[in-house]
mmCIF file of C-alpha atoms and ligand atoms in Angstrom:
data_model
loop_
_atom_site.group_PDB
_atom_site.id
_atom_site.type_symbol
_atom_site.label_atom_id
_atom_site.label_comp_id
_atom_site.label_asym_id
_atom_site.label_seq_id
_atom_site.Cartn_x
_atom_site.Cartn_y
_atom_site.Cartn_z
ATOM 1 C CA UNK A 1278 -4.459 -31.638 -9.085
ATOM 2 C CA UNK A 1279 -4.855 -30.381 -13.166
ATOM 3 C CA UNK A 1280 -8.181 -32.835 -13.195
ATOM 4 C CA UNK A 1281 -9.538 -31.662 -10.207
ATOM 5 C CA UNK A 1282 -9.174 -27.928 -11.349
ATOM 6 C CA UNK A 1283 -9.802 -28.976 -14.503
ATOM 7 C CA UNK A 1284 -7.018 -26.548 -15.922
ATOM 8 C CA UNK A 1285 -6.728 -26.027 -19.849
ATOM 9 C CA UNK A 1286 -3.506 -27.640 -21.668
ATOM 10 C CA UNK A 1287 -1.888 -24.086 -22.588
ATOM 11 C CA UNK A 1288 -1.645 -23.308 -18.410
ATOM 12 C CA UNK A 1289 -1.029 -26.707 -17.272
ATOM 13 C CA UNK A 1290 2.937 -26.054 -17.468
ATOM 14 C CA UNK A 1291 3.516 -23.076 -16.494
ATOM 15 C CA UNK A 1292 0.301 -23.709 -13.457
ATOM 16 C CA UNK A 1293 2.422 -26.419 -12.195
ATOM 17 C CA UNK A 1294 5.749 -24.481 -12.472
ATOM 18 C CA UNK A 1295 4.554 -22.027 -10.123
ATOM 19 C CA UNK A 1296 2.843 -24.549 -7.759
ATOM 20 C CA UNK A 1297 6.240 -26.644 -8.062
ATOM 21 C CA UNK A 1298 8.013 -23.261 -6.716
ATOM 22 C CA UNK A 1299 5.697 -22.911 -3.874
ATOM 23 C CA UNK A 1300 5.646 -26.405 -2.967
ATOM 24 C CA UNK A 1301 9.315 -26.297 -2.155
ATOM 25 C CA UNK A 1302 8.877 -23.060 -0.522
ATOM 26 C CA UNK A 1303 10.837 -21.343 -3.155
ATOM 27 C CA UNK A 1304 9.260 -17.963 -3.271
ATOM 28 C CA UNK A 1305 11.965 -16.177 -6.414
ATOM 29 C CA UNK A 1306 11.782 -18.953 -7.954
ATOM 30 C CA UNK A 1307 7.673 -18.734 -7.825
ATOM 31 C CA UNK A 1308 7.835 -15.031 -8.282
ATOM 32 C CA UNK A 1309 10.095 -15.635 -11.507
ATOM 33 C CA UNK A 1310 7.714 -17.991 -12.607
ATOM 34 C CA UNK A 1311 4.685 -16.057 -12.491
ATOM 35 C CA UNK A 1312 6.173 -13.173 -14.015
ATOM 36 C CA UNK A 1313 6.268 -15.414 -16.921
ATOM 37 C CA UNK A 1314 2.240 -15.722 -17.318
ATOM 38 C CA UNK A 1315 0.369 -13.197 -19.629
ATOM 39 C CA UNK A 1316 -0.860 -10.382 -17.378
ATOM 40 C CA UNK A 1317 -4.694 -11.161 -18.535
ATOM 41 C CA UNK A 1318 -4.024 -15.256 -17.135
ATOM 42 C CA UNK A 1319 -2.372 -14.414 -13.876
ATOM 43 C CA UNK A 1320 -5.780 -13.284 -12.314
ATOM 44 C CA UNK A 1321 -7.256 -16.532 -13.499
ATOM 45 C CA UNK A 1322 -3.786 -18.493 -12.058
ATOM 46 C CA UNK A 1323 -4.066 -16.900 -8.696
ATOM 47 C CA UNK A 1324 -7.912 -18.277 -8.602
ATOM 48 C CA UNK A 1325 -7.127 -21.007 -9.381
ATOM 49 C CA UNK A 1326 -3.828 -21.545 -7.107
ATOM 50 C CA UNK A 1327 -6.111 -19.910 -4.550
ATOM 51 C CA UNK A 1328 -8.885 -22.663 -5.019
ATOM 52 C CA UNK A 1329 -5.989 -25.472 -4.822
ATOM 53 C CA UNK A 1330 -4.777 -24.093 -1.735
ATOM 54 C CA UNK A 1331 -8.302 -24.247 -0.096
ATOM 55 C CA UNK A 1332 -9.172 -27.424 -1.131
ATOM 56 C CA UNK A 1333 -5.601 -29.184 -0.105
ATOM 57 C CA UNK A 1334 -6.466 -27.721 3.708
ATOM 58 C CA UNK A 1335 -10.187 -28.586 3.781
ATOM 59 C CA UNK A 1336 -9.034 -31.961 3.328
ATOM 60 C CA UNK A 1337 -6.432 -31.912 6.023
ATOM 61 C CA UNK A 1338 -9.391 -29.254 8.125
ATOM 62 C CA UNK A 1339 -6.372 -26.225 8.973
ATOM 63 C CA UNK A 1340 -8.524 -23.491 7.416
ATOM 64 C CA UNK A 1341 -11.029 -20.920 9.124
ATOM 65 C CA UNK A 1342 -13.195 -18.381 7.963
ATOM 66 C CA UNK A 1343 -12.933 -14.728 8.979
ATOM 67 C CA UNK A 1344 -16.657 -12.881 8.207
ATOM 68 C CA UNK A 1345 -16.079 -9.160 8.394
ATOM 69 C CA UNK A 1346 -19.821 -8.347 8.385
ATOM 70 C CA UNK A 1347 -19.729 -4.322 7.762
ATOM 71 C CA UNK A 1348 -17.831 -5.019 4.652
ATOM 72 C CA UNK A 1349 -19.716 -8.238 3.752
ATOM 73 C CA UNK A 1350 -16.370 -10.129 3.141
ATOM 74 C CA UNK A 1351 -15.543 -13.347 3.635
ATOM 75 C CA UNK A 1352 -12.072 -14.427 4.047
ATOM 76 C CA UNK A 1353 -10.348 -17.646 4.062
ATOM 77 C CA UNK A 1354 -7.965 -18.177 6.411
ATOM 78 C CA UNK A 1355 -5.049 -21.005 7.803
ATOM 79 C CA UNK A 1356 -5.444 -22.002 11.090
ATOM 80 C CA UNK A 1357 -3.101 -19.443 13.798
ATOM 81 C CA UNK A 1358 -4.128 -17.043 11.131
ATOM 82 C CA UNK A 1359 -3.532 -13.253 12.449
ATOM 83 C CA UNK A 1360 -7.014 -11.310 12.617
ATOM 84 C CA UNK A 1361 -5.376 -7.787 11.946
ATOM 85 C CA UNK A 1362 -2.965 -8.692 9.249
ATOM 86 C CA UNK A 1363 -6.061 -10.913 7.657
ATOM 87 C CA UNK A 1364 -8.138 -8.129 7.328
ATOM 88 C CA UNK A 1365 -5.197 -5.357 6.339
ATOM 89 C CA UNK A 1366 -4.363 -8.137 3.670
ATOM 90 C CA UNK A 1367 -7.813 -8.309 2.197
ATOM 91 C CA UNK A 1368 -8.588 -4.677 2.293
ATOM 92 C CA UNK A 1369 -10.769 -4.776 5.360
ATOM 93 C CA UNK A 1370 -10.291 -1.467 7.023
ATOM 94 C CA UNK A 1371 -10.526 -2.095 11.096
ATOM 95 C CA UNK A 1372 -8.921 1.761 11.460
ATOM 96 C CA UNK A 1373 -10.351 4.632 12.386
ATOM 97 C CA UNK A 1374 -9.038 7.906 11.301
ATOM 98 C CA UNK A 1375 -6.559 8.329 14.761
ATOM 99 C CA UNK A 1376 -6.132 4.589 14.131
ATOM 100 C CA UNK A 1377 -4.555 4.798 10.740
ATOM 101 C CA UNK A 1378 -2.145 8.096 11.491
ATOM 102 C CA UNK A 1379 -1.571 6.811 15.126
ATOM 103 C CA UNK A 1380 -1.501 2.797 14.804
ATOM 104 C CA UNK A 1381 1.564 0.757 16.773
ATOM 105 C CA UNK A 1382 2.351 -1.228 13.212
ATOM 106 C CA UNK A 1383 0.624 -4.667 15.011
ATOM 107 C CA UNK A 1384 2.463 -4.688 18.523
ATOM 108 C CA UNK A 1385 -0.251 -4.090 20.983
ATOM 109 C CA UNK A 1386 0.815 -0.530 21.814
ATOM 110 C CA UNK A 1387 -1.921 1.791 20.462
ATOM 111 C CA UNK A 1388 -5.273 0.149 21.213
ATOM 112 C CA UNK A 1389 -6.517 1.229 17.662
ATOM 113 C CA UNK A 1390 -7.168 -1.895 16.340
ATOM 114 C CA UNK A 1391 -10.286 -2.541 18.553
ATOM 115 C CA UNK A 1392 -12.886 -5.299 16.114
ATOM 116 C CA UNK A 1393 -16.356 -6.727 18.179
ATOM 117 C CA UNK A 1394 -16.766 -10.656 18.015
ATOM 118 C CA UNK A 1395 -20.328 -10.985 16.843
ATOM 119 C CA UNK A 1396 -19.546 -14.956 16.562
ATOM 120 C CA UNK A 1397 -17.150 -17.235 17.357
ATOM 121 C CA UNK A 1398 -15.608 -15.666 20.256
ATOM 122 C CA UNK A 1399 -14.694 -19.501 21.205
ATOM 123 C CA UNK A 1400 -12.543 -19.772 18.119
ATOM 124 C CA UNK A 1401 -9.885 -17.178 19.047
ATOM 125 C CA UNK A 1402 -6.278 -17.280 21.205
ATOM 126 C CA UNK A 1403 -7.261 -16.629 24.331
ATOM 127 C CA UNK A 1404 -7.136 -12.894 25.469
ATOM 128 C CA UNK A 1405 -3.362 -11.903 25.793
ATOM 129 C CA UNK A 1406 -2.210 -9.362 28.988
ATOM 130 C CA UNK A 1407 -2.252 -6.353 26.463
ATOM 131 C CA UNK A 1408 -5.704 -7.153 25.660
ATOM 132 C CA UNK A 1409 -6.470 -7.287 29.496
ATOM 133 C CA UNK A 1410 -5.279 -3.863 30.142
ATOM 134 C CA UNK A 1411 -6.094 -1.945 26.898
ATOM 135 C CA UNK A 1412 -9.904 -3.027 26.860
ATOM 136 C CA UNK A 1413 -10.310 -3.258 30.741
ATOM 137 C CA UNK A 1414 -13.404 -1.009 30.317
ATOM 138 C CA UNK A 1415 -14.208 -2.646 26.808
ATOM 139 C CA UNK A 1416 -17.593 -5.228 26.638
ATOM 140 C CA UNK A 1417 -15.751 -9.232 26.901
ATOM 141 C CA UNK A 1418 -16.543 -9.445 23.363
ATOM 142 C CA UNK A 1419 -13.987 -6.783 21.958
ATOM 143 C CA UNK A 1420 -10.544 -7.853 21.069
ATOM 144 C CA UNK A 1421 -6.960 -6.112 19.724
ATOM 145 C CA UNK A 1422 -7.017 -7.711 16.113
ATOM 146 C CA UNK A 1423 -3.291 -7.136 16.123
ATOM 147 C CA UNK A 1424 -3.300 -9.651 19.212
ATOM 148 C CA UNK A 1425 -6.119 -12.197 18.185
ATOM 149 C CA UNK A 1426 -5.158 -15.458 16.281
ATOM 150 C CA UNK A 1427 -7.974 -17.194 14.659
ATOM 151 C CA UNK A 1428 -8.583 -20.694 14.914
ATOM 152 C CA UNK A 1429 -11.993 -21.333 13.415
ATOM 153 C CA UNK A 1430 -14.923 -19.605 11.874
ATOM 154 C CA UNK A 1431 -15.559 -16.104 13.195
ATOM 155 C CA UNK A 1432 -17.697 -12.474 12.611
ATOM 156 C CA UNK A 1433 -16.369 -10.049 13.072
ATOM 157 C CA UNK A 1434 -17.266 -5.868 13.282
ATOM 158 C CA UNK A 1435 -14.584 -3.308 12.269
ATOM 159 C CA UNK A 1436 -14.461 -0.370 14.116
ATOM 160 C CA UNK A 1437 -17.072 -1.203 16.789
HETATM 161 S S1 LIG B 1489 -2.305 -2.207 16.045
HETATM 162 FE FE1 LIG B 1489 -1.736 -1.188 17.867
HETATM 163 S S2 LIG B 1489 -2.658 -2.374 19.393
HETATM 164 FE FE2 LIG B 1489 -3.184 -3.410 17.593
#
């Protein structure tokens, strides 16, 4: 892993430290860990982690990519990967004004969370009842990101 992101010696502990952490699935211990990195290196460590990450699933082929195309953004995503909390987690905005004061929190209640498909419509969980009823009236390619999982590349419009 160190050769192939070719980390410097001064990281290499504390880099594998935290990967060690998240490997297990030991998130305090991880948190504790990276608390311990100069502020001006963590930025470079969560590149780098972030890089790691990607290239351990391109080799086992779980990741997709999520193109929000207003914002010209490009996410990488797991596989099953949520489309709302994807974009909310990479400061993609897929509100409108009623939608942020007025939004359900994710559960398919408010409608509010409305993206457009431009691609990969083919690479999404299939349309769920919700979906059915809240965008009855709605063009075939408009889903509820709360509702959408993604399973392979996709574009994507906010606020359609
Ligand atoms: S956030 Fe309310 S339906 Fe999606």
């Amino acid at each position: 892993m160190q050769e192939r992101l070719g980390l410097v010696d001064g990281f290499d502990v504390l880099f594998c430290l935290v990967f060690g952490c998240i490997e297990n699935g030991s998130q305090l211990a991880c948190l504790a860990a990276l608390g311990a990195f100069p502020p001006r290196n963590r930025r470079l460590f969560l590149r780098l982690l972030q890089e790691s990450v990607k290239a351990d699933q391109e080799q086992t082929g779980d990741i997709s990519m999520i193109k929000f195309l207003k914002e010209d953004r490009e996410v990488i995503v797991a596989d099953g990967a949520n489309l709302r909390q994807k974009a909310l987690e990479n400061g993609v905005d897929i509100y409108t004004f009623m939608g942020k004061m007025m939004n359900c929190g994710g559960y398919g209640q408010c409608g509010t969370c409305i993206v457009e498909i431009e691609e990969g419509m083919e690479n999404l969980s299939p349309r769920t009842d919700v979906e059915n009823r809240k965008l009855k009236k709605k063009p075939d390619t408009y889903r509820l990101a709360c509702q959408t999982l993604v399973n392979g590349p996709v574009s994507v419009n906010t606020k359609p």
